[in-house]
mmCIF file with all atom_site columns, C-alpha atoms in Angstrom:
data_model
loop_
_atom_site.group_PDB
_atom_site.id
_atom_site.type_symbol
_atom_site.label_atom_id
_atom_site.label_alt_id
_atom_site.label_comp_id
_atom_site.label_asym_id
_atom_site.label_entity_id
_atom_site.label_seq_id
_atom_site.pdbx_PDB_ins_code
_atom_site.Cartn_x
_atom_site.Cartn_y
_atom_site.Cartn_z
_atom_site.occupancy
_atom_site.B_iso_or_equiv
_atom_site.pdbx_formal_charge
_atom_site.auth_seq_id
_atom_site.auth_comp_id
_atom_site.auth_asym_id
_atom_site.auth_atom_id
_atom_site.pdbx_PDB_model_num
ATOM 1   C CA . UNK A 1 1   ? 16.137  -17.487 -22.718 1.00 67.00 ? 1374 UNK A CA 1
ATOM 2   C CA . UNK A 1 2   ? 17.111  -13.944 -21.550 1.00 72.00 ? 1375 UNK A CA 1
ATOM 3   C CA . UNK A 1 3   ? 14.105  -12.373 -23.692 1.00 77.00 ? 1376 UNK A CA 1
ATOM 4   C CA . UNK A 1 4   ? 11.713  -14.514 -22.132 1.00 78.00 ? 1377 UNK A CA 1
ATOM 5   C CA . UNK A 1 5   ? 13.440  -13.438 -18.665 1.00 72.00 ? 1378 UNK A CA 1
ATOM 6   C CA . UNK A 1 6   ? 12.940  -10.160 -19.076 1.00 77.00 ? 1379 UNK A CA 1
ATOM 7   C CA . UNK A 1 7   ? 9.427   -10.518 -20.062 1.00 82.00 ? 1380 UNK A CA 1
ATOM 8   C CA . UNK A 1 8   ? 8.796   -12.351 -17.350 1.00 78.00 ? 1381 UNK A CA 1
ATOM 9   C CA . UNK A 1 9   ? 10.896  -9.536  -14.899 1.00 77.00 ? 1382 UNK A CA 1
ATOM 10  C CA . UNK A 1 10  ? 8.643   -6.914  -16.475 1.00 84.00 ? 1383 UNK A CA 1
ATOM 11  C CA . UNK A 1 11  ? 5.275   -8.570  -16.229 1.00 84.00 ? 1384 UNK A CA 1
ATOM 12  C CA . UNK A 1 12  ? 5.937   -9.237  -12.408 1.00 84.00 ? 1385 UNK A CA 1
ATOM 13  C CA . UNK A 1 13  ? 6.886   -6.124  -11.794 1.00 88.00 ? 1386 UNK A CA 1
ATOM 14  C CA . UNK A 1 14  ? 3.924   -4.526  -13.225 1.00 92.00 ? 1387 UNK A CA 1
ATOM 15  C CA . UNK A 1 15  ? 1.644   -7.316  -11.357 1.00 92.00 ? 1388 UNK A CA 1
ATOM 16  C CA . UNK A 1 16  ? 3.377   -5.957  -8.466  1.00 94.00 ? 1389 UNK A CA 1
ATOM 17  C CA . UNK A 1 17  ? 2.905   -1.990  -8.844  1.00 97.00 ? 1390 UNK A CA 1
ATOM 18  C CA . UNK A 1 18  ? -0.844  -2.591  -9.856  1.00 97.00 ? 1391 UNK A CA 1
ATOM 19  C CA . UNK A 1 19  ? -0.907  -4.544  -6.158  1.00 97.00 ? 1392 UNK A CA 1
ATOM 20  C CA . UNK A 1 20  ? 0.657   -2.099  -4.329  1.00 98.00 ? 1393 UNK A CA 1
ATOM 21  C CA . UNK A 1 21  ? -1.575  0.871   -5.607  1.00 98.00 ? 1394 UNK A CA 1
ATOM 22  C CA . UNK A 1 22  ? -4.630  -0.917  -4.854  1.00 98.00 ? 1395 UNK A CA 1
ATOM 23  C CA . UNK A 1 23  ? -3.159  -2.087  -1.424  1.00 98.00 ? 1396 UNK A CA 1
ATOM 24  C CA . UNK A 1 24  ? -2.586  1.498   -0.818  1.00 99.00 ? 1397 UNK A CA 1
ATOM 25  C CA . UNK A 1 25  ? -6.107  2.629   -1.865  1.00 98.00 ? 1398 UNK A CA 1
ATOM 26  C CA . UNK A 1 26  ? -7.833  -0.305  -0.127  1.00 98.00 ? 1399 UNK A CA 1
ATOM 27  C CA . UNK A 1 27  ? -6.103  0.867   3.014   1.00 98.00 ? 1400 UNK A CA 1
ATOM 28  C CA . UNK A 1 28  ? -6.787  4.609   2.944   1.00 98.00 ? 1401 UNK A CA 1
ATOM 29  C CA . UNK A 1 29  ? -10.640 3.994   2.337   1.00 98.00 ? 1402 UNK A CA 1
ATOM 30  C CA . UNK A 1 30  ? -10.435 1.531   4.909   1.00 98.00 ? 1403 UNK A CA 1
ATOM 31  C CA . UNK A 1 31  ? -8.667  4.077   7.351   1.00 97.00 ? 1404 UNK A CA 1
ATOM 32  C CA . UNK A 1 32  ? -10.832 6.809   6.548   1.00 96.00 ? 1405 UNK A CA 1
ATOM 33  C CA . UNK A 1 33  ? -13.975 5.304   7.816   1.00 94.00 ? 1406 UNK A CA 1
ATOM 34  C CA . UNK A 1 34  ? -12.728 4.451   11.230  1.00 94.00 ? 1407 UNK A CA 1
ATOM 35  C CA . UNK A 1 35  ? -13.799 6.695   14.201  1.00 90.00 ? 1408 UNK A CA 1
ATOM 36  C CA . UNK A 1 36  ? -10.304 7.423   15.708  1.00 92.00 ? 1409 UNK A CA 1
ATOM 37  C CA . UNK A 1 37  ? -7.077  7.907   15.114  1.00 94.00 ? 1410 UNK A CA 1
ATOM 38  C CA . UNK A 1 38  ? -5.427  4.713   16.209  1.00 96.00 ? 1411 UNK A CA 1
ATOM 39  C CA . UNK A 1 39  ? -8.382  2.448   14.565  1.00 96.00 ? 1412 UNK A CA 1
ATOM 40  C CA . UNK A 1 40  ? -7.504  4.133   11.258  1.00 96.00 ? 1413 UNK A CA 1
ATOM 41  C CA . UNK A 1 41  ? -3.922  3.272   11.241  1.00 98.00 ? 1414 UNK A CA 1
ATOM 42  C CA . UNK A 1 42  ? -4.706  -0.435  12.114  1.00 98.00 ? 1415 UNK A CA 1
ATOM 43  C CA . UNK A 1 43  ? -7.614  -0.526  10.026  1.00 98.00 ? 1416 UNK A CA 1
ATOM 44  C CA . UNK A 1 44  ? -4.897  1.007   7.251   1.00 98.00 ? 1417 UNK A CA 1
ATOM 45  C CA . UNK A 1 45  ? -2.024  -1.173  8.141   1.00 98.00 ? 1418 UNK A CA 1
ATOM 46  C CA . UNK A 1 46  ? -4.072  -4.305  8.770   1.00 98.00 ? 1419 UNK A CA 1
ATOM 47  C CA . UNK A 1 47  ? -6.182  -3.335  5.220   1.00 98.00 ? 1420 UNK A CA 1
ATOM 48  C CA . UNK A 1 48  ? -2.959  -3.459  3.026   1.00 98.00 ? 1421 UNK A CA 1
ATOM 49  C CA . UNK A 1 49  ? -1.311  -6.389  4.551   1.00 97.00 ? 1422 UNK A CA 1
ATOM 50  C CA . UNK A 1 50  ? -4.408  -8.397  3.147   1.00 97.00 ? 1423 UNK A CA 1
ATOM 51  C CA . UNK A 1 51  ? -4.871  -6.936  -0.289  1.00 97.00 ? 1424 UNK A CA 1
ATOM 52  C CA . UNK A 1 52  ? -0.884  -7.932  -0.635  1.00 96.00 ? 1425 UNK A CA 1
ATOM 53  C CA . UNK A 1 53  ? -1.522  -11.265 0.689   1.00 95.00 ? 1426 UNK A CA 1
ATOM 54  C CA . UNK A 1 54  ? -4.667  -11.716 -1.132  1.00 96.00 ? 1427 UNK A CA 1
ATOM 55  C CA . UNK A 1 55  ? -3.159  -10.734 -4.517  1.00 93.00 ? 1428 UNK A CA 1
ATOM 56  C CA . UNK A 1 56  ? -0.074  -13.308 -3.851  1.00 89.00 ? 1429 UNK A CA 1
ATOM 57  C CA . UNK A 1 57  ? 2.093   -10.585 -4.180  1.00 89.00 ? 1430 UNK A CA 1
ATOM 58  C CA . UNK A 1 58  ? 5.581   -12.216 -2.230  1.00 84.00 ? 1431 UNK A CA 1
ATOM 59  C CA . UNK A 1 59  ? 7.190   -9.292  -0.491  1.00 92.00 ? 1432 UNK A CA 1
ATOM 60  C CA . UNK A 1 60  ? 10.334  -9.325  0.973   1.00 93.00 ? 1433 UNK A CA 1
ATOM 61  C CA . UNK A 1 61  ? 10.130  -6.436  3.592   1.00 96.00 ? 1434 UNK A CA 1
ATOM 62  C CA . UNK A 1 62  ? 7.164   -4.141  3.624   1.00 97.00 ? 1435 UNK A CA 1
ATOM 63  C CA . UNK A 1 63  ? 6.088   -1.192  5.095   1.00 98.00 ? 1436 UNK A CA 1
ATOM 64  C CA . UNK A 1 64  ? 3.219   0.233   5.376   1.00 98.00 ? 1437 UNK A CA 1
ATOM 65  C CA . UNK A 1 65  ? 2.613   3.694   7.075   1.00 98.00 ? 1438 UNK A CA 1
ATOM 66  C CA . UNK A 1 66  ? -0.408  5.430   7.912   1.00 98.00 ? 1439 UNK A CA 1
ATOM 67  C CA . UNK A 1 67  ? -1.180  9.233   8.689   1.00 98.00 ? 1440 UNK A CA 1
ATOM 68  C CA . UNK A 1 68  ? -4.231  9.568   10.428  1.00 96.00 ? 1441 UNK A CA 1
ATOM 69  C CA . UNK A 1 69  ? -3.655  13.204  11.800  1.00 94.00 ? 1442 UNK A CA 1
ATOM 70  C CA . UNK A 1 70  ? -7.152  13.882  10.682  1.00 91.00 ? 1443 UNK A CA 1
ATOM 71  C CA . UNK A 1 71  ? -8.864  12.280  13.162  1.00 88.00 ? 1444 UNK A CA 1
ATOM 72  C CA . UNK A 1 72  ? -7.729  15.027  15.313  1.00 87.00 ? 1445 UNK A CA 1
ATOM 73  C CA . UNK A 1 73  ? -9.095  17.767  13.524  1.00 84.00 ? 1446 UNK A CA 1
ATOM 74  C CA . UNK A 1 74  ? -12.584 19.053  15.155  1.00 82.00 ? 1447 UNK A CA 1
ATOM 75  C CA . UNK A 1 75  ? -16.103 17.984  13.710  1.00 80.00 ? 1448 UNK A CA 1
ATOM 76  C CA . UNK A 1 76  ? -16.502 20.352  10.374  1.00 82.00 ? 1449 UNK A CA 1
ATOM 77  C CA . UNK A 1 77  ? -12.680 21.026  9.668   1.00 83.00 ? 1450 UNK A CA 1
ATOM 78  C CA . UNK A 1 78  ? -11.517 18.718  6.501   1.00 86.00 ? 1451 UNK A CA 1
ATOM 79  C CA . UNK A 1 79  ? -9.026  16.120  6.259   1.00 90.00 ? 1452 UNK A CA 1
ATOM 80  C CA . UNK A 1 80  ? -7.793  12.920  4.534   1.00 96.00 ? 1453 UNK A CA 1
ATOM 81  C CA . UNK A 1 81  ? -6.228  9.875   5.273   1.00 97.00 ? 1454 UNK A CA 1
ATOM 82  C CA . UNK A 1 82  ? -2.967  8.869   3.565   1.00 98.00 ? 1455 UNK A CA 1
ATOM 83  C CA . UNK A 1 83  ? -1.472  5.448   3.319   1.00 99.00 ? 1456 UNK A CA 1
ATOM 84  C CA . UNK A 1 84  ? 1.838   4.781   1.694   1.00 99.00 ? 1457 UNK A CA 1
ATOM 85  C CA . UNK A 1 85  ? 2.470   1.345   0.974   1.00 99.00 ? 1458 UNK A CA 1
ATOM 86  C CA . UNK A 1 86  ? 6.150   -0.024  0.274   1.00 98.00 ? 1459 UNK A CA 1
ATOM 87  C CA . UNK A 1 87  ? 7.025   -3.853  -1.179  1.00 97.00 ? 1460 UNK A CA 1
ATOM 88  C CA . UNK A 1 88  ? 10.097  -4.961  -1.615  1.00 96.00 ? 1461 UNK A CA 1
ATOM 89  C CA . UNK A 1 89  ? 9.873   -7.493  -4.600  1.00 91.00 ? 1462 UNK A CA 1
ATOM 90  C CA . UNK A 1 90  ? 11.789  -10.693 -5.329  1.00 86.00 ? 1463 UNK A CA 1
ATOM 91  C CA . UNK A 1 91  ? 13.431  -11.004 -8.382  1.00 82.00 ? 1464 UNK A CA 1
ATOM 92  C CA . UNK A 1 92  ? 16.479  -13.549 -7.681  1.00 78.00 ? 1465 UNK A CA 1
ATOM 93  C CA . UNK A 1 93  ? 14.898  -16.340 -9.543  1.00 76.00 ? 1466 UNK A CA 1
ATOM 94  C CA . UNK A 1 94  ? 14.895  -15.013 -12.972 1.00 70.00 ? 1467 UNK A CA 1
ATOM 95  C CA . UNK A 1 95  ? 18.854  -15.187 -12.622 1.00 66.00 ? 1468 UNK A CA 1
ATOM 96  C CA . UNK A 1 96  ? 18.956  -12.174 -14.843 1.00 69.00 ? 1469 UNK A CA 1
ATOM 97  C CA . UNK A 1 97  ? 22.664  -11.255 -15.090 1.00 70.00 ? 1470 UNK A CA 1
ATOM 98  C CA . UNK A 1 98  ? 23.421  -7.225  -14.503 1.00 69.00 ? 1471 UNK A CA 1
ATOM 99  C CA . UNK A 1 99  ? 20.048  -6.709  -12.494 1.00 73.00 ? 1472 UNK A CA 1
ATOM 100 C CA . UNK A 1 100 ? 19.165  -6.317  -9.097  1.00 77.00 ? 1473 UNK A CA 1
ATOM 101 C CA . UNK A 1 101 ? 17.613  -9.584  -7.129  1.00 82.00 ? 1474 UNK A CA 1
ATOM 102 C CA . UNK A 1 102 ? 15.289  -7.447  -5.499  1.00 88.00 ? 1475 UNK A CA 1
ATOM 103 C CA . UNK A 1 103 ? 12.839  -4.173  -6.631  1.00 91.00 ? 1476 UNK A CA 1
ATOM 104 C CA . UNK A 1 104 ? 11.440  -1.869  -4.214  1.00 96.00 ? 1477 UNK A CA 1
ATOM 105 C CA . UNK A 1 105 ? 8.096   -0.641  -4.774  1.00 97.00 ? 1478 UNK A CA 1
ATOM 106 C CA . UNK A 1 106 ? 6.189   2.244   -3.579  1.00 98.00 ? 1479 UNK A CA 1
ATOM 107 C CA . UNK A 1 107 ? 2.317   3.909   -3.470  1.00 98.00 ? 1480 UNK A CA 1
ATOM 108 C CA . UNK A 1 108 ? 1.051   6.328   -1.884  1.00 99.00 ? 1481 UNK A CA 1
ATOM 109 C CA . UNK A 1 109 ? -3.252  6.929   -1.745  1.00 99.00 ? 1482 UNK A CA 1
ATOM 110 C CA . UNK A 1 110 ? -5.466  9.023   0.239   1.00 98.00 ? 1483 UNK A CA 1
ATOM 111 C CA . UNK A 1 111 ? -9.218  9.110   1.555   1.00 97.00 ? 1484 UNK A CA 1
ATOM 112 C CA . UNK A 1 112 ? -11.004 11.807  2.723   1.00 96.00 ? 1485 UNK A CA 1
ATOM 113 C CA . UNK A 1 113 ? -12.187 11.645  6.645   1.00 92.00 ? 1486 UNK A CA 1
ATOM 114 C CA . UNK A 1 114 ? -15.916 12.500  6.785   1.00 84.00 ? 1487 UNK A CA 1
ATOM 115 C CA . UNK A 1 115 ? -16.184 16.407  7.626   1.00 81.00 ? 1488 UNK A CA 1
ATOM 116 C CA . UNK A 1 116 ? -19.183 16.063  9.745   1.00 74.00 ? 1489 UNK A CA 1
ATOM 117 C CA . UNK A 1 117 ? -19.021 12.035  11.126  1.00 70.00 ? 1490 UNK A CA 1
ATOM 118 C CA . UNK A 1 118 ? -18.691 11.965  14.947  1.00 65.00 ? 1491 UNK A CA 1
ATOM 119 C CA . UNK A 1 119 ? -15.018 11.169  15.994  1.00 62.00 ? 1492 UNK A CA 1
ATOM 120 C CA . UNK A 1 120 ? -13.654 10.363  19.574  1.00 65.00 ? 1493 UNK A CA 1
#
């Protein structure tokens, strides 16, 4: 019973960091080929709300944050995009006695903004 509980604990945790980091990467990319500053952070936020939701991944709280300073950087100057992604996992229903009902959850990924792509 316990054994199989902590399999089970470790396998969806896992699951769930594999999810975040690609929510996190998803939304970067998708931030990085916006044209402005405040389409890239809802392109971001908006990006890694549906890679969690597509992957069934059942957070509690989430936050995503985006930093999109890049956009303000003139044509020519470098930059990137970077998107940190936070889930707050469920754990309750194992009933695993000693460990948390909950795991937090964090990645962070970044895109590079186009050095030379027109921005307003």
């Amino acid at each position: 019973g316990l054994f199989v509980a902590m399999i089970i604990l470790g396998g969806r945790v896992e699951l769930a960091k594999q999810s975040v980091d690609a929510a996190a990467y998803e939304a970067a990319r998708a931030a990085s080929i916006e044209r402005t500053q405040s389409e890239a952070i809802a392109a971001g936020r908006s990006s890694a709300a549906s890679s969690l939701n597509d992957q069934d991944v059942n957070c509690t709280s989430t936050n995503i944050t985006v930093n999109a300073a890049a956009f303000d950087a003139p044509i020519g100057n470098t930059g990137q995009v970077n998107v940190t992604v936070t889930c707050t996992v469920n754990l309750s229903d194992l009933s695993i006695p000693g460990l948390p009902g909950t795991r937090t959850i964090t990645a962070t990924a970044s895109s590079p903004v186009d050095v030379y792509r027109e921005r307003r």
